[in-house]
CSV table of N, CA and C in Angstrom, one decimal:
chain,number,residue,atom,x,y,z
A,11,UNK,N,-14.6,-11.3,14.1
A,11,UNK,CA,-14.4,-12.5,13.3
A,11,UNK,C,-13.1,-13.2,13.8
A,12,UNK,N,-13.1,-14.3,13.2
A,12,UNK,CA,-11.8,-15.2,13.6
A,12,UNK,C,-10.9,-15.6,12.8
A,13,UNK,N,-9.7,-15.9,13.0
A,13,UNK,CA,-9.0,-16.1,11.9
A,13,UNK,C,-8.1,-17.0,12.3
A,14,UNK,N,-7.4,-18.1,11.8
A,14,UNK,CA,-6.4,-18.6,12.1
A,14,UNK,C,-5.6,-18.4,11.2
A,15,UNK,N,-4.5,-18.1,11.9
A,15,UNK,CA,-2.9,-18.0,10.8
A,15,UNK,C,-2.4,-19.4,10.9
A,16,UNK,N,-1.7,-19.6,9.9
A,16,UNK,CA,-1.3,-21.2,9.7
A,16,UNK,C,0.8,-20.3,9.3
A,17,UNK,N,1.9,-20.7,9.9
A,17,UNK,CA,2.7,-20.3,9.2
A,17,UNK,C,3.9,-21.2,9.4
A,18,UNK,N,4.9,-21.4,8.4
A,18,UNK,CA,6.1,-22.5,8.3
A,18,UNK,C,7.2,-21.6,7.6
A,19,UNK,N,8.1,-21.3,8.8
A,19,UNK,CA,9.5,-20.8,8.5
A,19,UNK,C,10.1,-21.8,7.5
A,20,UNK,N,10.6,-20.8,6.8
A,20,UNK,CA,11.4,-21.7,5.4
A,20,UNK,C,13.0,-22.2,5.7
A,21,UNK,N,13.1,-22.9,4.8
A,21,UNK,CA,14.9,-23.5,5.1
A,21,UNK,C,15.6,-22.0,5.2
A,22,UNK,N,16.7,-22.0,6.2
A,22,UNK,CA,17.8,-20.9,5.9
A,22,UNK,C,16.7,-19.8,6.5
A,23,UNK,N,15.8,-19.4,7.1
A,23,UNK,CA,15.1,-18.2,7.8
A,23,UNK,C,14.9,-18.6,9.8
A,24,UNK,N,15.2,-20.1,9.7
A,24,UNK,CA,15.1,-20.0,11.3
A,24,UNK,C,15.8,-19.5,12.2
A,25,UNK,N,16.9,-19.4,12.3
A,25,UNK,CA,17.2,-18.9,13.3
A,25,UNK,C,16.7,-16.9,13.5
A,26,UNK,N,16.6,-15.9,12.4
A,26,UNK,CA,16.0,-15.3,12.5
A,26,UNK,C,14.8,-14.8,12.7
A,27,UNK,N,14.1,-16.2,12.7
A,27,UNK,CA,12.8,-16.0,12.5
A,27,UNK,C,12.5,-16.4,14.6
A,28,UNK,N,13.3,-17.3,14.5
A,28,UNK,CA,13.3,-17.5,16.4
A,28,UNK,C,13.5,-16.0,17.2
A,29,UNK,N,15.3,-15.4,16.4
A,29,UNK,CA,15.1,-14.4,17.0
A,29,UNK,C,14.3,-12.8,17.0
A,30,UNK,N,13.6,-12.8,15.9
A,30,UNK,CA,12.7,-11.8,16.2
A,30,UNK,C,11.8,-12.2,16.5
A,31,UNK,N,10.9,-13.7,17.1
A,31,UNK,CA,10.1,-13.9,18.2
A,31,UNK,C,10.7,-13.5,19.4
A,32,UNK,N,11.6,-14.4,19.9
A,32,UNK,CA,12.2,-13.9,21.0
A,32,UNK,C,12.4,-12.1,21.8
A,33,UNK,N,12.6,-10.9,20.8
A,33,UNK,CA,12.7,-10.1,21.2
A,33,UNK,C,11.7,-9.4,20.9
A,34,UNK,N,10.7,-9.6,20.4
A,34,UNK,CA,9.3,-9.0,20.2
A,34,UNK,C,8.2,-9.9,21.3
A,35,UNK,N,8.1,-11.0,21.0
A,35,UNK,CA,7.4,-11.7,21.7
A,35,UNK,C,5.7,-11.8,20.3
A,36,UNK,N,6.2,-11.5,19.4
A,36,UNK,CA,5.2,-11.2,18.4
A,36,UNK,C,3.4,-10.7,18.6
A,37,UNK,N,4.1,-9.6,18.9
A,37,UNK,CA,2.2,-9.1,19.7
A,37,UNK,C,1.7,-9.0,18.3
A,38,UNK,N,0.3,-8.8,18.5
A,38,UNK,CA,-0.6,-8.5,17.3
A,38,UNK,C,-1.0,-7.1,17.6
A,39,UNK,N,-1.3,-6.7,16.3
A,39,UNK,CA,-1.7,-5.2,16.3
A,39,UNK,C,-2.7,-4.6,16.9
A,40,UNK,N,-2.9,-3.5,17.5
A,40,UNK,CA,-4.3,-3.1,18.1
A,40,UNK,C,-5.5,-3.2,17.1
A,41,UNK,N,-6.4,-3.8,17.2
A,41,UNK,CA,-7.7,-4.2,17.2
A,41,UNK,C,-7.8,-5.9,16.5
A,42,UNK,N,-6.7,-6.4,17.0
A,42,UNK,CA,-6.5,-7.6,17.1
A,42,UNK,C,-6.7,-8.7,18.7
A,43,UNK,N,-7.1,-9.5,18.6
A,43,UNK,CA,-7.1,-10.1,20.0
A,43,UNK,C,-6.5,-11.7,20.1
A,44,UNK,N,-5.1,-12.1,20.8
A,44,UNK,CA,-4.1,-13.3,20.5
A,44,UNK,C,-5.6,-14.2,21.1
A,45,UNK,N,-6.2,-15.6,20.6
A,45,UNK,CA,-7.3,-15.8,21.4
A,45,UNK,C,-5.8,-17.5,21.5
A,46,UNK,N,-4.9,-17.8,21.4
A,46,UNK,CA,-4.0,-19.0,21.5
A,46,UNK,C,-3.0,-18.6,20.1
A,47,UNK,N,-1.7,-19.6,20.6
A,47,UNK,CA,-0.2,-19.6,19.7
A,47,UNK,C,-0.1,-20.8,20.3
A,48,UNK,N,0.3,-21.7,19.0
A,48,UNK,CA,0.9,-22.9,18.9
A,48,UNK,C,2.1,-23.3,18.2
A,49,UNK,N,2.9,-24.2,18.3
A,49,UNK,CA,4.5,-24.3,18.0
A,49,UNK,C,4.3,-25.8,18.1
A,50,UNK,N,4.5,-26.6,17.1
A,50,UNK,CA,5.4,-27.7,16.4
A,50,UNK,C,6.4,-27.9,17.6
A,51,UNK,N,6.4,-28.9,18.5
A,51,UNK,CA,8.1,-29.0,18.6
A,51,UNK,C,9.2,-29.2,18.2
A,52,UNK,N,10.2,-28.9,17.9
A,52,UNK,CA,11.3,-29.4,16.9
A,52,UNK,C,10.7,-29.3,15.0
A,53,UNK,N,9.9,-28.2,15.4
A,53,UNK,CA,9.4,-28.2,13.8
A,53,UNK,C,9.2,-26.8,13.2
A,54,UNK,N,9.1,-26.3,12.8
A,54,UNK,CA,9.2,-24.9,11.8
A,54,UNK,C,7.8,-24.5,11.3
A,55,UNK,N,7.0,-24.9,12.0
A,55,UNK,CA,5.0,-24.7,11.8
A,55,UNK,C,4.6,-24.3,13.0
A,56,UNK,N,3.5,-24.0,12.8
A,56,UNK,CA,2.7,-23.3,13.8
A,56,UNK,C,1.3,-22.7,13.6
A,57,UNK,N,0.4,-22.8,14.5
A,57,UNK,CA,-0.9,-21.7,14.5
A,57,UNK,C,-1.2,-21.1,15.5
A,58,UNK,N,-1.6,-19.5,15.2
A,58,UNK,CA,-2.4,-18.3,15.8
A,58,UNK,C,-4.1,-18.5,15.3
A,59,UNK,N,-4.8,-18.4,16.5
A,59,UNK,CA,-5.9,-17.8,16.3
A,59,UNK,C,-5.8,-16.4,17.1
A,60,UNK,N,-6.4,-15.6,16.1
A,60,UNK,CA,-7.1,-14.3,16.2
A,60,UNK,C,-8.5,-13.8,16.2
A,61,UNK,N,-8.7,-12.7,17.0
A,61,UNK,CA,-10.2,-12.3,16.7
A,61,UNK,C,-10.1,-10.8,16.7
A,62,UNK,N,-11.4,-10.1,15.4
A,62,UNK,CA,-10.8,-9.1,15.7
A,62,UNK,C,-11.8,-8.3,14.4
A,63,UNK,N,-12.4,-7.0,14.4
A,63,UNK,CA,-13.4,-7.1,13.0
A,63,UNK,C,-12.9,-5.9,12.3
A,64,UNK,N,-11.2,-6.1,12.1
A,64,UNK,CA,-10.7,-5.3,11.4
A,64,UNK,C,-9.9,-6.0,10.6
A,65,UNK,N,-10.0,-6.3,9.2
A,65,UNK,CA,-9.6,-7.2,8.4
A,65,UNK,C,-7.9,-6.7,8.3
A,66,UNK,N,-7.9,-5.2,8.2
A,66,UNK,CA,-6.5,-4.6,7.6
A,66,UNK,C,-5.5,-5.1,8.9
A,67,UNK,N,-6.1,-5.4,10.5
A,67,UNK,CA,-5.0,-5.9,11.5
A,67,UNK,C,-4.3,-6.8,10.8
A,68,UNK,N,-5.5,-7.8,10.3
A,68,UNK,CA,-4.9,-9.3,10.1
A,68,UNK,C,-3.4,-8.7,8.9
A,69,UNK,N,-3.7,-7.9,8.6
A,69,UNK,CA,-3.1,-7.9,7.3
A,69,UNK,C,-1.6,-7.5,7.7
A,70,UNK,N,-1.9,-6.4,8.3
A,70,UNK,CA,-0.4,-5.8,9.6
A,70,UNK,C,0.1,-6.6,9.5
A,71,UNK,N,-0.5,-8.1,10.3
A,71,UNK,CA,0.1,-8.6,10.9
A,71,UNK,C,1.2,-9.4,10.5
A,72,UNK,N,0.1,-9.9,9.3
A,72,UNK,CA,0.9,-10.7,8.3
A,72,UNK,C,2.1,-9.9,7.6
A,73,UNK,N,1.9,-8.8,7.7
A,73,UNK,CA,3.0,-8.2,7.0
A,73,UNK,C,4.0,-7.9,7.8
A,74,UNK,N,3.8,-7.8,8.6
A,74,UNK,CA,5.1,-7.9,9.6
A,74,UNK,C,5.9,-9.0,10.1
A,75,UNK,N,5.6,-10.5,9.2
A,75,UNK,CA,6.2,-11.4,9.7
A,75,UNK,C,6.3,-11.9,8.8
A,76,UNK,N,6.2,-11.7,7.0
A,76,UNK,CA,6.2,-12.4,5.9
A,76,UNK,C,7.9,-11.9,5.0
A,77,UNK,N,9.0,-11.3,5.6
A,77,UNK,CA,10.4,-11.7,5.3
A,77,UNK,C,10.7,-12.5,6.0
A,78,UNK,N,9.9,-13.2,7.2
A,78,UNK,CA,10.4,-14.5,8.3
A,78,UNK,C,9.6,-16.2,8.1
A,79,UNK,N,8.7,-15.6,7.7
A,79,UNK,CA,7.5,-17.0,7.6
A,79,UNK,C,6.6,-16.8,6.1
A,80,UNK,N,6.4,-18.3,6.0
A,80,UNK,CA,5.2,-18.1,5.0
A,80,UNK,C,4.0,-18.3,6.3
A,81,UNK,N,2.7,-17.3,5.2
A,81,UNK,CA,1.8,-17.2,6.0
A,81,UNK,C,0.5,-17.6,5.2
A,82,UNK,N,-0.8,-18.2,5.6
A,82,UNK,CA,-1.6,-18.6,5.2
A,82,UNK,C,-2.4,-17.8,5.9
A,83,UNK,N,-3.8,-17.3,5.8
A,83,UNK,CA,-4.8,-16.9,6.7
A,83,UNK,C,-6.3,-17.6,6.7
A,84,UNK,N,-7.0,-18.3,7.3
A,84,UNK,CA,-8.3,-18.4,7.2
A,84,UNK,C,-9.4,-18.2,8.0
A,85,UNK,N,-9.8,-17.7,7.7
A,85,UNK,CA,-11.2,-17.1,8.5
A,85,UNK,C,-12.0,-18.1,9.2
A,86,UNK,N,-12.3,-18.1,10.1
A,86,UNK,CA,-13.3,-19.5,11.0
A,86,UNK,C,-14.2,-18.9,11.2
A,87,UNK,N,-15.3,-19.8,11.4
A,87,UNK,CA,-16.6,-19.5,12.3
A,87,UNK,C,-16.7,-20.6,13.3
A,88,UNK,N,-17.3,-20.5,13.8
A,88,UNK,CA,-17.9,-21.8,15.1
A,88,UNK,C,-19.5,-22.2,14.5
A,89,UNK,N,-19.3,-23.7,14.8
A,89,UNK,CA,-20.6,-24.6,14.9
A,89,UNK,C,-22.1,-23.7,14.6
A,90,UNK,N,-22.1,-23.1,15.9
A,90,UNK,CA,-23.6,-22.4,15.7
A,90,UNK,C,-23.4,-21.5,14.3
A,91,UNK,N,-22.5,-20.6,13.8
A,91,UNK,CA,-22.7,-20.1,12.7
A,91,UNK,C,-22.6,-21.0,11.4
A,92,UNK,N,-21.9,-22.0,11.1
A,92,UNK,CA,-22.1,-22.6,10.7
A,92,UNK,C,-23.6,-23.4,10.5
A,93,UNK,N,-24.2,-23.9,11.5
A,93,UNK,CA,-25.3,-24.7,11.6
A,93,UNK,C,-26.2,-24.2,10.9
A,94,UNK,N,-26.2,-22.5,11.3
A,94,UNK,CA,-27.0,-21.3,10.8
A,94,UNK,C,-27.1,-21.7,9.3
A,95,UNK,N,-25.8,-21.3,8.8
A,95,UNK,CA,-26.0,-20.9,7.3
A,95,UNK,C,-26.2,-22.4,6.2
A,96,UNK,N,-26.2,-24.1,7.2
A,96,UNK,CA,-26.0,-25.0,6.5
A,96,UNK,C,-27.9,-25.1,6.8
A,97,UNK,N,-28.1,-24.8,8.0
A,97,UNK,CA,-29.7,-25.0,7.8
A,97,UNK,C,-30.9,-24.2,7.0
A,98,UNK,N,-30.3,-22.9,6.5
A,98,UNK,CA,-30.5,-21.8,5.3
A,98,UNK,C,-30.3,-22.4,4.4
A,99,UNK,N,-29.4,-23.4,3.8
A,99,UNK,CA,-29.3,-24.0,2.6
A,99,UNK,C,-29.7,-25.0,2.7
A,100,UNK,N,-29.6,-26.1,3.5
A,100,UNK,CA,-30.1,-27.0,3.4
A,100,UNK,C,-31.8,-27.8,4.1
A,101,UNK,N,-32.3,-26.6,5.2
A,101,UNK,CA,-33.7,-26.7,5.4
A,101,UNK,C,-32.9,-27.1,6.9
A,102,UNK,N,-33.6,-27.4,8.5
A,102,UNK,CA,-33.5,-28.1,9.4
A,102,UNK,C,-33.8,-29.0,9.4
């Protein structure tokens, strides 16, 4: 499954929050997969998509970076699974 993280370093946490990217490089946990990382320029937001069918990674992961960022998580699907379950409910 997929996930995107949505997260926004708060007033007073950036510069630590830059440097434990910088010296980690913020890997994700094993049975996690980075599928893209995105950065705001000159802004304090950002999104990760992940894939990965171990719900407790996402959770790691979040937890390893929620004294630096707030973090949001939501699950995606793509089109075709979508299409799936709207044509189940709604007929084709």
């Amino acid at each position: 499954m997929k996930f995107i993280l949505t997260w926004k370093i708060p007033p007073g946490r950036y510069e630590a929050a830059a440097e434990a990217f910088l010296a980690s490089g913020a890997p994700v946990p094993e049975g996690l997969a980075l599928l893209g990382r995105w950065h705001v320029p000159g802004s304090a937001q950002g999104w990760a998509l992940v894939e990965g069918d171990d719900g407790a990674a996402v959770a790691e992961h979040v937890a390893e970076w929620a004294t630096s960022l707030e973090l949001q998580v939501h699950p995606v699907i793509e089109d075709e699974a979508t299409a799936g379950a709207l044509s189940k409910v709604f007929g084709s």
